[in-house]
Amino acid sequence: MKTPGLLFVLFLAALAAGCAGVGTAGRSGAAAAGPEPARVMGSLAYLERIALPPDAEALVAVHDASLPGRPVLAEVRVSLAGRQVPAPQVPVPFALTLQPGLGGRALELEAAIRIGAQPRWVAGPIALRFSAGTADVGTVRMSAYQPLAFEVRYDCGGELVRFGMVGDRPTLVIDGERIPLKPVSAASGARYEGEADPTVEFWSKGREATLRSKGKAWPICRMLG
């Protein structure tokens, strides 16, 4: 199960782009409409019956998971200051606009509700599927955010990889994505594999570690600090 690693940080924005072309010779010369921007919509909800303070805000971002670093394609921040009791606080609706021409890419949505700039509930990554230019994810059920405890940071060929505990579960954080692990036997050191994806392997020995994920063998990881 993927959990976000916050993140996945999101800022207020909604990217929209369109293009128009001029008719070719022999046609009327009227501008031809370009590809329509894609839309992502849905709402956020959590199960706990907890009232939100005035500084609460919802943050939603769409990432391109097909590229290294999972760059953010669109972001939106929704202030929840006006959604106070007795008015219903959740679900919180959201909508984002993506630039045209993103068809075929692996796009993922992540979301968080923050209180005092600290994440309280999180969700994602959620794979987006479009129909007629719209991806409607419905109501996204968020879970309570758990910080990464006993964190150790590694430099893996210039990329930051974090290892620690979420509750009682060893967890890797790669490109903002949390990957739950389970221990496996090893002749030496501490070896783990992905709980949901056994092709993920992390094997630490002293201040160095080897890492494989998504079919990629990473450079030797060296502990920072």
PDB file of C-alpha atoms in Angstrom:
ATOM      1  CA  MET A   1       0.000   0.000   0.000  1.00  0.00           C
ATOM      2  CA  LYS A   2       1.414   3.363  -0.916  1.00  0.00           C
ATOM      3  CA  THR A   3       1.274   6.168   1.517  1.00  0.00           C
ATOM      4  CA  PRO A   4       2.205   9.535   0.832  1.00  0.00           C
ATOM      5  CA  GLY A   5       5.296  11.031   2.079  1.00  0.00           C
ATOM      6  CA  LEU A   6       4.526  14.692   2.334  1.00  0.00           C
ATOM      7  CA  LEU A   7       4.917  15.506   0.088  1.00  0.00           C
ATOM      8  CA  PHE A   8       5.019  14.282  -0.626  1.00  0.00           C
ATOM      9  CA  VAL A   9       4.579  20.396  -0.027  1.00  0.00           C
ATOM     10  CA  LEU A  10       1.791  21.939  -2.044  1.00  0.00           C
ATOM     11  CA  PHE A  11       1.178  25.629  -2.916  1.00  0.00           C
ATOM     12  CA  LEU A  12      -1.870  27.530  -4.226  1.00  0.00           C
ATOM     13  CA  ALA A  13      -2.105  27.109  -7.988  1.00  0.00           C
ATOM     14  CA  ALA A  14      -4.211  25.624 -10.706  1.00  0.00           C
ATOM     15  CA  LEU A  15      -2.461  25.224 -13.988  1.00  0.00           C
ATOM     16  CA  ALA A  16      -4.516  25.743 -17.088  1.00  0.00           C
ATOM     17  CA  ALA A  17      -3.372  25.881 -20.647  1.00  0.00           C
ATOM     18  CA  GLY A  18      -4.996  25.960 -24.012  1.00  0.00           C
ATOM     19  CA  CYS A  19      -3.850  26.517 -27.510  1.00  0.00           C
ATOM     20  CA  ALA A  20      -5.389  27.743 -30.710  1.00  0.00           C
ATOM     21  CA  GLY A  21      -4.224  27.374 -34.263  1.00  0.00           C
ATOM     22  CA  VAL A  22      -4.957  29.458 -37.330  1.00  0.00           C
ATOM     23  CA  GLY A  23      -6.757  27.771 -40.185  1.00  0.00           C
ATOM     24  CA  THR A  24      -4.618  26.776 -43.152  1.00  0.00           C
ATOM     25  CA  ALA A  25      -4.932  28.363 -46.588  1.00  0.00           C
ATOM     26  CA  GLY A  26      -8.025  27.216 -48.427  1.00  0.00           C
ATOM     27  CA  ARG A  27     -10.079  27.150 -45.224  1.00  0.00           C
ATOM     28  CA  SER A  28     -12.143  29.915 -43.733  1.00  0.00           C
ATOM     29  CA  GLY A  29      -9.194  31.232 -41.683  1.00  0.00           C
ATOM     30  CA  ALA A  30     -11.105  30.937 -38.398  1.00  0.00           C
ATOM     31  CA  ALA A  31      -9.068  29.834 -35.401  1.00  0.00           C
ATOM     32  CA  ALA A  32      -9.194  26.086 -34.786  1.00  0.00           C
ATOM     33  CA  ALA A  33      -9.691  25.025 -31.190  1.00  0.00           C
ATOM     34  CA  GLY A  34      -6.754  23.189 -29.633  1.00  0.00           C
ATOM     35  CA  PRO A  35      -6.931  20.270 -27.194  1.00  0.00           C
ATOM     36  CA  GLU A  36      -9.144  20.868 -24.204  1.00  0.00           C
ATOM     37  CA  PRO A  37      -7.471  21.012 -20.763  1.00  0.00           C
ATOM     38  CA  ALA A  38      -8.131  17.987 -18.570  1.00  0.00           C
ATOM     39  CA  ARG A  39      -9.949  18.296 -15.249  1.00  0.00           C
ATOM     40  CA  VAL A  40      -9.474  16.442 -11.980  1.00  0.00           C
ATOM     41  CA  MET A  41     -12.234  16.654  -9.401  1.00  0.00           C
ATOM     42  CA  GLY A  42     -13.430  15.017  -6.216  1.00  0.00           C
ATOM     43  CA  SER A  43     -13.766  15.646  -2.489  1.00  0.00           C
ATOM     44  CA  LEU A  44     -11.821  14.912   0.690  1.00  0.00           C
ATOM     45  CA  ALA A  45     -13.211  13.315   3.838  1.00  0.00           C
ATOM     46  CA  TYR A  46     -11.948  11.785   7.076  1.00  0.00           C
ATOM     47  CA  LEU A  47     -13.761   9.528   9.523  1.00  0.00           C
ATOM     48  CA  GLU A  48     -12.853  11.171  12.824  1.00  0.00           C
ATOM     49  CA  ARG A  49     -15.422  13.574  14.234  1.00  0.00           C
ATOM     50  CA  ILE A  50     -12.976  16.406  14.859  1.00  0.00           C
ATOM     51  CA  ALA A  51     -13.830  20.043  14.262  1.00  0.00           C
ATOM     52  CA  LEU A  52     -11.307  21.939  12.133  1.00  0.00           C
ATOM     53  CA  PRO A  53      -9.709  25.122  13.530  1.00  0.00           C
ATOM     54  CA  PRO A  54      -9.577  28.359  11.509  1.00  0.00           C
ATOM     55  CA  ASP A  55      -6.019  27.717  10.275  1.00  0.00           C
ATOM     56  CA  ALA A  56      -6.914  24.376   8.657  1.00  0.00           C
ATOM     57  CA  GLU A  57      -6.414  24.013   4.924  1.00  0.00           C
ATOM     58  CA  ALA A  58      -6.731  21.271   2.313  1.00  0.00           C
ATOM     59  CA  LEU A  59      -3.974  20.733  -0.233  1.00  0.00           C
ATOM     60  CA  VAL A  60      -4.280  18.652  -3.400  1.00  0.00           C
ATOM     61  CA  ALA A  61      -1.622  17.988  -6.058  1.00  0.00           C
ATOM     62  CA  VAL A  62      -1.348  15.963  -9.252  1.00  0.00           C
ATOM     63  CA  HIS A  63       2.071  14.392  -9.933  1.00  0.00           C
ATOM     64  CA  ASP A  64       3.559  12.901 -13.079  1.00  0.00           C
ATOM     65  CA  ALA A  65       4.655   9.479 -11.788  1.00  0.00           C
ATOM     66  CA  SER A  66       6.200   8.613 -15.149  1.00  0.00           C
ATOM     67  CA  LEU A  67       9.072  11.076 -14.590  1.00  0.00           C
ATOM     68  CA  PRO A  68      11.899  11.019 -12.009  1.00  0.00           C
ATOM     69  CA  GLY A  69      11.049  13.024  -8.931  1.00  0.00           C
ATOM     70  CA  ARG A  70       7.315  12.905  -9.706  1.00  0.00           C
ATOM     71  CA  PRO A  71       7.017  16.597 -10.666  1.00  0.00           C
ATOM     72  CA  VAL A  72       3.863  18.460  -9.699  1.00  0.00           C
ATOM     73  CA  LEU A  73       1.629  19.285 -12.673  1.00  0.00           C
ATOM     74  CA  ALA A  74      -1.155  21.089 -10.837  1.00  0.00           C
ATOM     75  CA  GLU A  75      -1.847  22.134  -7.249  1.00  0.00           C
ATOM     76  CA  VAL A  76      -4.637  23.721  -5.288  1.00  0.00           C
ATOM     77  CA  ARG A  77      -4.962  24.918  -1.689  1.00  0.00           C
ATOM     78  CA  VAL A  78      -8.411  25.285  -0.106  1.00  0.00           C
ATOM     79  CA  SER A  79      -8.768  27.342   3.072  1.00  0.00           C
ATOM     80  CA  LEU A  80     -11.166  25.711   5.508  1.00  0.00           C
ATOM     81  CA  ALA A  81     -11.528  28.778   7.724  1.00  0.00           C
ATOM     82  CA  GLY A  82     -15.125  29.331   6.658  1.00  0.00           C
ATOM     83  CA  ARG A  83     -16.207  25.716   7.128  1.00  0.00           C
ATOM     84  CA  GLN A  84     -16.846  25.828  10.844  1.00  0.00           C
ATOM     85  CA  VAL A  85     -19.412  24.041  12.996  1.00  0.00           C
ATOM     86  CA  PRO A  86     -22.389  23.842  12.637  1.00  0.00           C
ATOM     87  CA  ALA A  87     -21.704  23.985   8.899  1.00  0.00           C
ATOM     88  CA  PRO A  88     -20.468  20.632   7.525  1.00  0.00           C
ATOM     89  CA  GLN A  89     -16.653  20.585   7.334  1.00  0.00           C
ATOM     90  CA  VAL A  90     -16.236  17.486   5.201  1.00  0.00           C
ATOM     91  CA  PRO A  91     -16.333  16.411   2.487  1.00  0.00           C
ATOM     92  CA  VAL A  92     -14.202  19.209   1.016  1.00  0.00           C
ATOM     93  CA  PRO A  93     -14.709  19.541  -2.766  1.00  0.00           C
ATOM     94  CA  PHE A  94     -11.761  20.303  -5.039  1.00  0.00           C
ATOM     95  CA  ALA A  95     -11.046  20.728  -8.746  1.00  0.00           C
ATOM     96  CA  LEU A  96      -7.821  21.125 -10.715  1.00  0.00           C
ATOM     97  CA  THR A  97      -7.118  21.871 -14.361  1.00  0.00           C
ATOM     98  CA  LEU A  98      -4.253  20.211 -16.242  1.00  0.00           C
ATOM     99  CA  GLN A  99      -2.586  21.416 -19.399  1.00  0.00           C
ATOM    100  CA  PRO A 100      -3.495  19.542 -22.611  1.00  0.00           C
ATOM    101  CA  GLY A 101      -1.362  16.749 -24.011  1.00  0.00           C
ATOM    102  CA  LEU A 102      -0.884  14.652 -20.879  1.00  0.00           C
ATOM    103  CA  GLY A 103      -2.651  11.574 -22.226  1.00  0.00           C
ATOM    104  CA  GLY A 104      -0.805   8.328 -21.695  1.00  0.00           C
ATOM    105  CA  ARG A 105       1.197   9.545 -18.698  1.00  0.00           C
ATOM    106  CA  ALA A 106       0.956   7.924 -15.276  1.00  0.00           C
ATOM    107  CA  LEU A 107      -0.662  10.678 -13.224  1.00  0.00           C
ATOM    108  CA  GLU A 108      -1.259  10.414  -9.472  1.00  0.00           C
ATOM    109  CA  LEU A 109      -3.146  12.525  -6.966  1.00  0.00           C
ATOM    110  CA  GLU A 110      -2.067  13.212  -3.391  1.00  0.00           C
ATOM    111  CA  ALA A 111      -3.893  15.232  -0.758  1.00  0.00           C
ATOM    112  CA  ALA A 112      -3.487  16.493   2.787  1.00  0.00           C
ATOM    113  CA  ILE A 113      -5.416  18.472   5.363  1.00  0.00           C
ATOM    114  CA  ARG A 114      -3.039  20.608   7.412  1.00  0.00           C
ATOM    115  CA  ILE A 115      -3.531  22.350  10.740  1.00  0.00           C
ATOM    116  CA  GLY A 116      -0.990  24.979  11.650  1.00  0.00           C
ATOM    117  CA  ALA A 117       1.155  23.982   8.638  1.00  0.00           C
ATOM    118  CA  GLN A 118       1.389  20.400   9.943  1.00  0.00           C
ATOM    119  CA  PRO A 119      -0.279  17.488   8.091  1.00  0.00           C
ATOM    120  CA  ARG A 120      -3.143  15.909  10.042  1.00  0.00           C
ATOM    121  CA  TRP A 121      -4.786  13.695   7.400  1.00  0.00           C
ATOM    122  CA  VAL A 122      -3.305  12.458   4.120  1.00  0.00           C
ATOM    123  CA  ALA A 123      -4.325  10.400   1.097  1.00  0.00           C
ATOM    124  CA  GLY A 124      -2.686   8.952  -2.001  1.00  0.00           C
ATOM    125  CA  PRO A 125      -0.985   8.428  -4.295  1.00  0.00           C
ATOM    126  CA  ILE A 126      -4.167   7.694  -6.276  1.00  0.00           C
ATOM    127  CA  ALA A 127      -3.819   6.727  -9.944  1.00  0.00           C
ATOM    128  CA  LEU A 128      -5.955   8.963 -12.179  1.00  0.00           C
ATOM    129  CA  ARG A 129      -8.120   7.556 -14.956  1.00  0.00           C
ATOM    130  CA  PHE A 130      -9.687   9.985 -17.409  1.00  0.00           C
ATOM    131  CA  SER A 131     -12.933   9.736 -19.306  1.00  0.00           C
ATOM    132  CA  ALA A 132     -13.897  12.461 -21.783  1.00  0.00           C
ATOM    133  CA  GLY A 133     -11.117  14.659 -20.378  1.00  0.00           C
ATOM    134  CA  THR A 134     -12.172  14.368 -16.736  1.00  0.00           C
ATOM    135  CA  ALA A 135     -10.892  12.270 -13.853  1.00  0.00           C
ATOM    136  CA  ASP A 136     -13.475  12.146 -11.052  1.00  0.00           C
ATOM    137  CA  VAL A 137     -11.955  10.418  -8.018  1.00  0.00           C
ATOM    138  CA  GLY A 138     -15.156  10.704  -5.988  1.00  0.00           C
ATOM    139  CA  THR A 139     -14.810  10.989  -2.218  1.00  0.00           C
ATOM    140  CA  VAL A 140     -11.237  10.390  -1.111  1.00  0.00           C
ATOM    141  CA  ARG A 141     -11.103   8.827   2.357  1.00  0.00           C
ATOM    142  CA  MET A 142      -8.133  10.268   4.215  1.00  0.00           C
ATOM    143  CA  SER A 143      -6.158   8.599   6.999  1.00  0.00           C
ATOM    144  CA  ALA A 144      -4.415  10.143   9.986  1.00  0.00           C
ATOM    145  CA  TYR A 145      -0.868  11.224   9.168  1.00  0.00           C
ATOM    146  CA  GLN A 146       1.899   9.371  10.993  1.00  0.00           C
ATOM    147  CA  PRO A 147       5.368  10.941  11.008  1.00  0.00           C
ATOM    148  CA  LEU A 148       8.433   8.909  10.104  1.00  0.00           C
ATOM    149  CA  ALA A 149      10.123   7.959  13.401  1.00  0.00           C
ATOM    150  CA  PHE A 150      13.776   6.991  13.935  1.00  0.00           C
ATOM    151  CA  GLU A 151      14.520   8.463  10.514  1.00  0.00           C
ATOM    152  CA  VAL A 152      17.821   7.685   8.772  1.00  0.00           C
ATOM    153  CA  ARG A 153      18.733   9.537   5.578  1.00  0.00           C
ATOM    154  CA  TYR A 154      20.768   8.092   2.735  1.00  0.00           C
ATOM    155  CA  ASP A 155      22.426   9.588  -0.315  1.00  0.00           C
ATOM    156  CA  CYS A 156      21.750   7.135  -3.141  1.00  0.00           C
ATOM    157  CA  GLY A 157      23.666   8.439  -6.143  1.00  0.00           C
ATOM    158  CA  GLY A 158      22.631  12.014  -5.421  1.00  0.00           C
ATOM    159  CA  GLU A 159      19.026  11.154  -4.549  1.00  0.00           C
ATOM    160  CA  LEU A 160      17.717  11.444  -0.990  1.00  0.00           C
ATOM    161  CA  VAL A 161      16.169   8.233   0.363  1.00  0.00           C
ATOM    162  CA  ARG A 162      14.747   8.088   3.884  1.00  0.00           C
ATOM    163  CA  PHE A 163      14.251   5.019   6.067  1.00  0.00           C
ATOM    164  CA  GLY A 164      12.364   4.895   9.355  1.00  0.00           C
ATOM    165  CA  MET A 165       9.333   3.584  11.204  1.00  0.00           C
ATOM    166  CA  VAL A 166       5.662   4.413  10.749  1.00  0.00           C
ATOM    167  CA  GLY A 167       4.094   2.906  13.835  1.00  0.00           C
ATOM    168  CA  ASP A 168       5.724  -0.524  14.052  1.00  0.00           C
ATOM    169  CA  ARG A 169       6.307  -0.808  10.293  1.00  0.00           C
ATOM    170  CA  PRO A 170       9.686  -0.141   8.620  1.00  0.00           C
ATOM    171  CA  THR A 171       9.173   2.304   5.775  1.00  0.00           C
ATOM    172  CA  LEU A 172      11.165   3.754   2.874  1.00  0.00           C
ATOM    173  CA  VAL A 173      10.474   7.186   1.430  1.00  0.00           C
ATOM    174  CA  ILE A 174      11.542   7.558  -2.224  1.00  0.00           C
ATOM    175  CA  ASP A 175      10.573  10.596  -4.293  1.00  0.00           C
ATOM    176  CA  GLY A 176       8.009  11.501  -1.628  1.00  0.00           C
ATOM    177  CA  GLU A 177       6.355   8.061  -1.806  1.00  0.00           C
ATOM    178  CA  ARG A 178       6.156   5.948   1.338  1.00  0.00           C
ATOM    179  CA  ILE A 179       6.817   2.246   0.786  1.00  0.00           C
ATOM    180  CA  PRO A 180       5.964  -0.089   3.698  1.00  0.00           C
ATOM    181  CA  LEU A 181       8.549  -2.845   4.162  1.00  0.00           C
ATOM    182  CA  LYS A 182       8.797  -6.197   5.892  1.00  0.00           C
ATOM    183  CA  PRO A 183      12.009  -7.802   7.209  1.00  0.00           C
ATOM    184  CA  VAL A 184      13.457 -10.833   5.429  1.00  0.00           C
ATOM    185  CA  SER A 185      16.313 -13.111   6.421  1.00  0.00           C
ATOM    186  CA  ALA A 186      19.862 -12.014   5.603  1.00  0.00           C
ATOM    187  CA  ALA A 187      23.311 -13.415   6.297  1.00  0.00           C
ATOM    188  CA  SER A 188      24.381  -9.990   7.541  1.00  0.00           C
ATOM    189  CA  GLY A 189      22.949  -6.528   8.046  1.00  0.00           C
ATOM    190  CA  ALA A 190      19.230  -5.734   7.937  1.00  0.00           C
ATOM    191  CA  ARG A 191      17.314  -6.657   4.797  1.00  0.00           C
ATOM    192  CA  TYR A 192      13.760  -5.666   3.851  1.00  0.00           C
ATOM    193  CA  GLU A 193      11.435  -6.053   0.900  1.00  0.00           C
ATOM    194  CA  GLY A 194       8.296  -4.207  -0.096  1.00  0.00           C
ATOM    195  CA  GLU A 195       5.216  -5.334   1.782  1.00  0.00           C
ATOM    196  CA  ALA A 196       3.037  -5.009  -1.318  1.00  0.00           C
ATOM    197  CA  ASP A 197       5.802  -5.189  -3.936  1.00  0.00           C
ATOM    198  CA  PRO A 198       8.547  -7.770  -3.246  1.00  0.00           C
ATOM    199  CA  THR A 199      10.658  -6.356  -6.086  1.00  0.00           C
ATOM    200  CA  VAL A 200      11.491  -3.465  -3.730  1.00  0.00           C
ATOM    201  CA  GLU A 201      14.545  -4.431  -1.675  1.00  0.00           C
ATOM    202  CA  PHE A 202      16.492  -2.418   0.890  1.00  0.00           C
ATOM    203  CA  TRP A 203      19.557  -4.003   2.508  1.00  0.00           C
ATOM    204  CA  SER A 204      21.546  -1.965   5.025  1.00  0.00           C
ATOM    205  CA  LYS A 205      25.002  -2.925   6.241  1.00  0.00           C
ATOM    206  CA  GLY A 206      26.614  -0.472   8.612  1.00  0.00           C
ATOM    207  CA  ARG A 207      26.565   2.990   7.047  1.00  0.00           C
ATOM    208  CA  GLU A 208      25.836   1.738   3.525  1.00  0.00           C
ATOM    209  CA  ALA A 209      22.823   0.117   1.893  1.00  0.00           C
ATOM    210  CA  THR A 210      21.750  -1.352  -1.426  1.00  0.00           C
ATOM    211  CA  LEU A 211      18.375  -0.497  -2.921  1.00  0.00           C
ATOM    212  CA  ARG A 212      16.221  -1.844  -5.741  1.00  0.00           C
ATOM    213  CA  SER A 213      12.854  -0.391  -6.659  1.00  0.00           C
ATOM    214  CA  LYS A 214      10.641  -0.447  -9.778  1.00  0.00           C
ATOM    215  CA  GLY A 215      13.185  -2.605 -11.573  1.00  0.00           C
ATOM    216  CA  LYS A 216      15.989  -0.138 -10.874  1.00  0.00           C
ATOM    217  CA  ALA A 217      19.231  -0.965  -9.089  1.00  0.00           C
ATOM    218  CA  TRP A 218      20.262   2.233  -7.308  1.00  0.00           C
ATOM    219  CA  PRO A 219      23.862   3.329  -6.710  1.00  0.00           C
ATOM    220  CA  ILE A 220      25.275   2.437  -3.300  1.00  0.00           C
ATOM    221  CA  CYS A 221      23.374   4.375  -0.638  1.00  0.00           C
ATOM    222  CA  ARG A 222      25.510   6.099   1.996  1.00  0.00           C
ATOM    223  CA  MET A 223      24.164   7.251   5.332  1.00  0.00           C
ATOM    224  CA  LEU A 224      24.080  11.009   5.858  1.00  0.00           C
ATOM    225  CA  GLY A 225      25.158  12.642   9.099  1.00  0.00           C
TER     226      GLY A 225
END
